[in-house]
mmCIF file of C-alpha atoms in Angstrom:
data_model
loop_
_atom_site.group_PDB
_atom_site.id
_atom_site.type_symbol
_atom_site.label_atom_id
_atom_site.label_comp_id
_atom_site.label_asym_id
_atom_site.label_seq_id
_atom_site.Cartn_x
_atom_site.Cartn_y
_atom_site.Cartn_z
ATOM 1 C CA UNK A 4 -44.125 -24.400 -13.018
ATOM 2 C CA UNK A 5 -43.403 -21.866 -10.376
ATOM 3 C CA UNK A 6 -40.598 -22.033 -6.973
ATOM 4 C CA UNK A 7 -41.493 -20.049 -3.980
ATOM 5 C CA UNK A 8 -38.784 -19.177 -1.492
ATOM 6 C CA UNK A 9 -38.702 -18.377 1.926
ATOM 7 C CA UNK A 10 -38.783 -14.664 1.532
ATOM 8 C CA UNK A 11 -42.454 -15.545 -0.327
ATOM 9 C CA UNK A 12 -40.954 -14.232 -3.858
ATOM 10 C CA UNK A 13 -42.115 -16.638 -6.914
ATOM 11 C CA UNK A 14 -40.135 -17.601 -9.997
ATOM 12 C CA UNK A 15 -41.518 -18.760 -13.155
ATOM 13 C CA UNK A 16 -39.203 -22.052 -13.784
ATOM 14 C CA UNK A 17 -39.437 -24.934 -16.930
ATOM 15 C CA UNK A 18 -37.731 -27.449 -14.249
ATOM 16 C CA UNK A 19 -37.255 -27.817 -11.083
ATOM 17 C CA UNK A 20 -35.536 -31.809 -10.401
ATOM 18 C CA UNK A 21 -33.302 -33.387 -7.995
ATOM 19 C CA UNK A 22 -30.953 -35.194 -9.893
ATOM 20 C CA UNK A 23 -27.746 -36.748 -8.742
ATOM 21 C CA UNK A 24 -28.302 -35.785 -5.349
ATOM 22 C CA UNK A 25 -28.291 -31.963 -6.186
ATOM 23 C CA UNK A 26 -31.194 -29.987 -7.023
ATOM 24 C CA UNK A 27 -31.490 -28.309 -10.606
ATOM 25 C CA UNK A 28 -33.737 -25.901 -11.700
ATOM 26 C CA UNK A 29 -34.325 -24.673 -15.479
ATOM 27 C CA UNK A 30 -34.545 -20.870 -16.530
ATOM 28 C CA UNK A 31 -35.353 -19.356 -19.688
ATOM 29 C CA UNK A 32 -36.313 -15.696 -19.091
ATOM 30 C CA UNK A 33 -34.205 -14.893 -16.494
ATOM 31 C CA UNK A 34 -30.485 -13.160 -16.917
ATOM 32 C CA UNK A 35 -27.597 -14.757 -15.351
ATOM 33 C CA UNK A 36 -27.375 -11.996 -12.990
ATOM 34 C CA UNK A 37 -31.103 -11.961 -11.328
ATOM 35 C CA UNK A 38 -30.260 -15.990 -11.040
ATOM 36 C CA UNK A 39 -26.927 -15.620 -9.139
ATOM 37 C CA UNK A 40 -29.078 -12.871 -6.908
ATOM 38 C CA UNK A 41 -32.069 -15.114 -6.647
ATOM 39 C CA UNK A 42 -29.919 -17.832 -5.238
ATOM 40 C CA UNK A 43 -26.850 -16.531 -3.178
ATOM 41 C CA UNK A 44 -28.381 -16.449 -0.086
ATOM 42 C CA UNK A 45 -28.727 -19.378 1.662
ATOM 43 C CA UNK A 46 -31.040 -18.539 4.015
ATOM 44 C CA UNK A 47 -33.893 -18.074 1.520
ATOM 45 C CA UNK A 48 -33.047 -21.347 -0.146
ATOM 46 C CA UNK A 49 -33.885 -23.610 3.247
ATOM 47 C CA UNK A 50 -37.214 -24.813 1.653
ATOM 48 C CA UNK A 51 -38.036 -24.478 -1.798
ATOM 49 C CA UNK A 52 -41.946 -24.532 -2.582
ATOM 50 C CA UNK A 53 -42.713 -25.957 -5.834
ATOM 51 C CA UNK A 54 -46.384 -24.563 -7.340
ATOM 52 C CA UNK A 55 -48.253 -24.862 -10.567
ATOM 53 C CA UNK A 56 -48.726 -22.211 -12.883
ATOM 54 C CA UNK A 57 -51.839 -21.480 -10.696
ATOM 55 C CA UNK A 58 -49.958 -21.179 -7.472
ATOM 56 C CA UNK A 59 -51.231 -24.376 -5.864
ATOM 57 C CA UNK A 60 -48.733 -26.039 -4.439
ATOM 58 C CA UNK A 61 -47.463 -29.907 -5.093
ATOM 59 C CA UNK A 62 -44.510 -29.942 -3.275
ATOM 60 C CA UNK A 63 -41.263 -29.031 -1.109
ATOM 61 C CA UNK A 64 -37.399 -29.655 -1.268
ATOM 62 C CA UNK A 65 -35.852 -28.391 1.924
ATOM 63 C CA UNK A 66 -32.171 -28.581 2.480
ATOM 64 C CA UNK A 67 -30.558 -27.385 -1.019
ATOM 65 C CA UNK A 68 -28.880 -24.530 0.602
ATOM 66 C CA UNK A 69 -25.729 -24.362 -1.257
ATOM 67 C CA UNK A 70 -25.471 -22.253 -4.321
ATOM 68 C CA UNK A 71 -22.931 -24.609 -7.491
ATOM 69 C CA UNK A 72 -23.402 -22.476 -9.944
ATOM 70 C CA UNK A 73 -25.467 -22.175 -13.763
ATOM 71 C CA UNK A 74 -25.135 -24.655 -16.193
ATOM 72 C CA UNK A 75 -26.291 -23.461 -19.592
ATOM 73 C CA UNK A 76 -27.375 -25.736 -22.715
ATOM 74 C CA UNK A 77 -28.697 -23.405 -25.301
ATOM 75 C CA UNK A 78 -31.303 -20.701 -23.676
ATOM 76 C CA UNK A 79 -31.721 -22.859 -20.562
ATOM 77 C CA UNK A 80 -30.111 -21.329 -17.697
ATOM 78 C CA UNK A 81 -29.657 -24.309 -15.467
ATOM 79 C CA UNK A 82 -29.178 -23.545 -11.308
ATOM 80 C CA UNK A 83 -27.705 -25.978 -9.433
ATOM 81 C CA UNK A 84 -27.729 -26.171 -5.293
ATOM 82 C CA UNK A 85 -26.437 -28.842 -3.431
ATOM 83 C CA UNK A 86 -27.135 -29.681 0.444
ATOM 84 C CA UNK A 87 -24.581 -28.318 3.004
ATOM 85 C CA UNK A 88 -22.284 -30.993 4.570
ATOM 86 C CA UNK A 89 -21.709 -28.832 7.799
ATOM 87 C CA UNK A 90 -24.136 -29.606 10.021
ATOM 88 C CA UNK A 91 -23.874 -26.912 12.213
ATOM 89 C CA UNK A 92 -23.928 -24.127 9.388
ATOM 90 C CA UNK A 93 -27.165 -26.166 8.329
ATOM 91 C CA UNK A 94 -28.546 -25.262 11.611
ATOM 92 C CA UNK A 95 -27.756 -22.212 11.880
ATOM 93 C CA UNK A 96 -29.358 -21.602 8.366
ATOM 94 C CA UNK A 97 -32.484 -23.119 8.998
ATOM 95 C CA UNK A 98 -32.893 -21.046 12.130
ATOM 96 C CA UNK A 99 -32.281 -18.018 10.026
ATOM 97 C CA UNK A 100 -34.948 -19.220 7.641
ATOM 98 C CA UNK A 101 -37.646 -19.550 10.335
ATOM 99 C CA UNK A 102 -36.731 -16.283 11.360
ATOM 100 C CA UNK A 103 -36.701 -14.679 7.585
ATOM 101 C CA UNK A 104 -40.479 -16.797 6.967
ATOM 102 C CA UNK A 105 -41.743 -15.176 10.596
ATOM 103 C CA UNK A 106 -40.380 -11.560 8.865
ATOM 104 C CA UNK A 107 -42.078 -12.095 5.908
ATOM 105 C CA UNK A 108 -45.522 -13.152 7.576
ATOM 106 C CA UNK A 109 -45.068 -10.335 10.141
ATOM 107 C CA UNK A 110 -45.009 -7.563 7.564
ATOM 108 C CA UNK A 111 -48.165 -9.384 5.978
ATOM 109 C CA UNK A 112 -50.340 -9.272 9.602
ATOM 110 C CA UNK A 113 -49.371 -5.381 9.841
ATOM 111 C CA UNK A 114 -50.509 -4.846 6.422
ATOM 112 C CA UNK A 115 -53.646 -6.867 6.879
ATOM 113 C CA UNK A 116 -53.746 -5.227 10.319
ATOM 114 C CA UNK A 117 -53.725 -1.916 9.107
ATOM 115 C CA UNK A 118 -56.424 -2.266 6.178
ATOM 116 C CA UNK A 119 -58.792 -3.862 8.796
ATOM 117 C CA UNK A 120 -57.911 -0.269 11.047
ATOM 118 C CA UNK A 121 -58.700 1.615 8.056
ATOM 119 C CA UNK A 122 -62.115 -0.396 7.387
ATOM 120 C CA UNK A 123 -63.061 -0.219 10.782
ATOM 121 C CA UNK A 124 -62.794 3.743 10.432
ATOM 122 C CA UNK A 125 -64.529 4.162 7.569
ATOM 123 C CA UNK A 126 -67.455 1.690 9.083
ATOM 124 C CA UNK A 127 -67.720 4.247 12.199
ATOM 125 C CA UNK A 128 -67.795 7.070 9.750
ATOM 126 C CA UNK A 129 -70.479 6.127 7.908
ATOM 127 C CA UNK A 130 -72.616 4.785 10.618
ATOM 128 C CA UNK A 131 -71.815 8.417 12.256
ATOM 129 C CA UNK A 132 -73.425 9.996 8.509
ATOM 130 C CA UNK A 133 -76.318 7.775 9.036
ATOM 131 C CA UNK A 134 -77.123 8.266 12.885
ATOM 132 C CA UNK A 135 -76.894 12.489 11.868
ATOM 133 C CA UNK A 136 -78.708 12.113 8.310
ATOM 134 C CA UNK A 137 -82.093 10.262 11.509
ATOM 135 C CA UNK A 138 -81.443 13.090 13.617
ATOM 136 C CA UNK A 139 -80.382 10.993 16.748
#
């Protein structure tokens, strides 16, 4: 099973389970420290994509903002987020999210943007070769 966050980066997870009214998610390759950096900020945390090992997705849990630390039984790293209470910091949040996703799929049109430029150029170029090679 796989999480995908808002900033599009994807986790390899054994878990992933609201229980209790938190959300809990099982590691076992990752250190304690790419965890606590995986899941400090907020922001990236506003909707949590869960995927198959394929990358198809099955499902969503938005609102688990709130970072309550690792719980560990034996080489399970457990992460546990809870939902903010504030509702205005919830807001605010989820309006940074939006903006984060629409940063993230920005950067992906300019990159897709550019290698269609650099197609396009190479398309003119040869058709240029193959107009010279007829003598036109």
């Amino acid at each position: 099973m796989k999480i995908k966050l808002v900033d599009g980066s994807v986790h390899s997870v054994t878990r992933a389970e609201v229980t209790d009214g938190r959300f809990e998610i099982d590691f076992k390759e990752e250190s304690c420290e790419d965890i606590q950096e995986i899941f400090l900020d907020p922001v990236n945390l506003a909707s949590i994509e869960l995927q198959t090992l394929d990358g198809e997705k099955f499902g969503e849990v938005p609102g688990y903002t709130v970072y309550s630390g690792i719980m560990f039984m034996g080489d399970t790293k457990t992460v546990i987020l809870a939902q903010e209470t504030d509702k205005v910091q919830e807001r605010i949040t989820n309006a940074e999210a939006k903006a984060l996703s629409a940063s993230v799929a920005a950067e992906s049109a300019k990159a897709l943007s550019e290698d269609t430029a650099s197609q396009v150029t190479d398309l003119q170029m040869a058709m240029c070769e193959m107009y010279e090679g007829m003598g036109v």
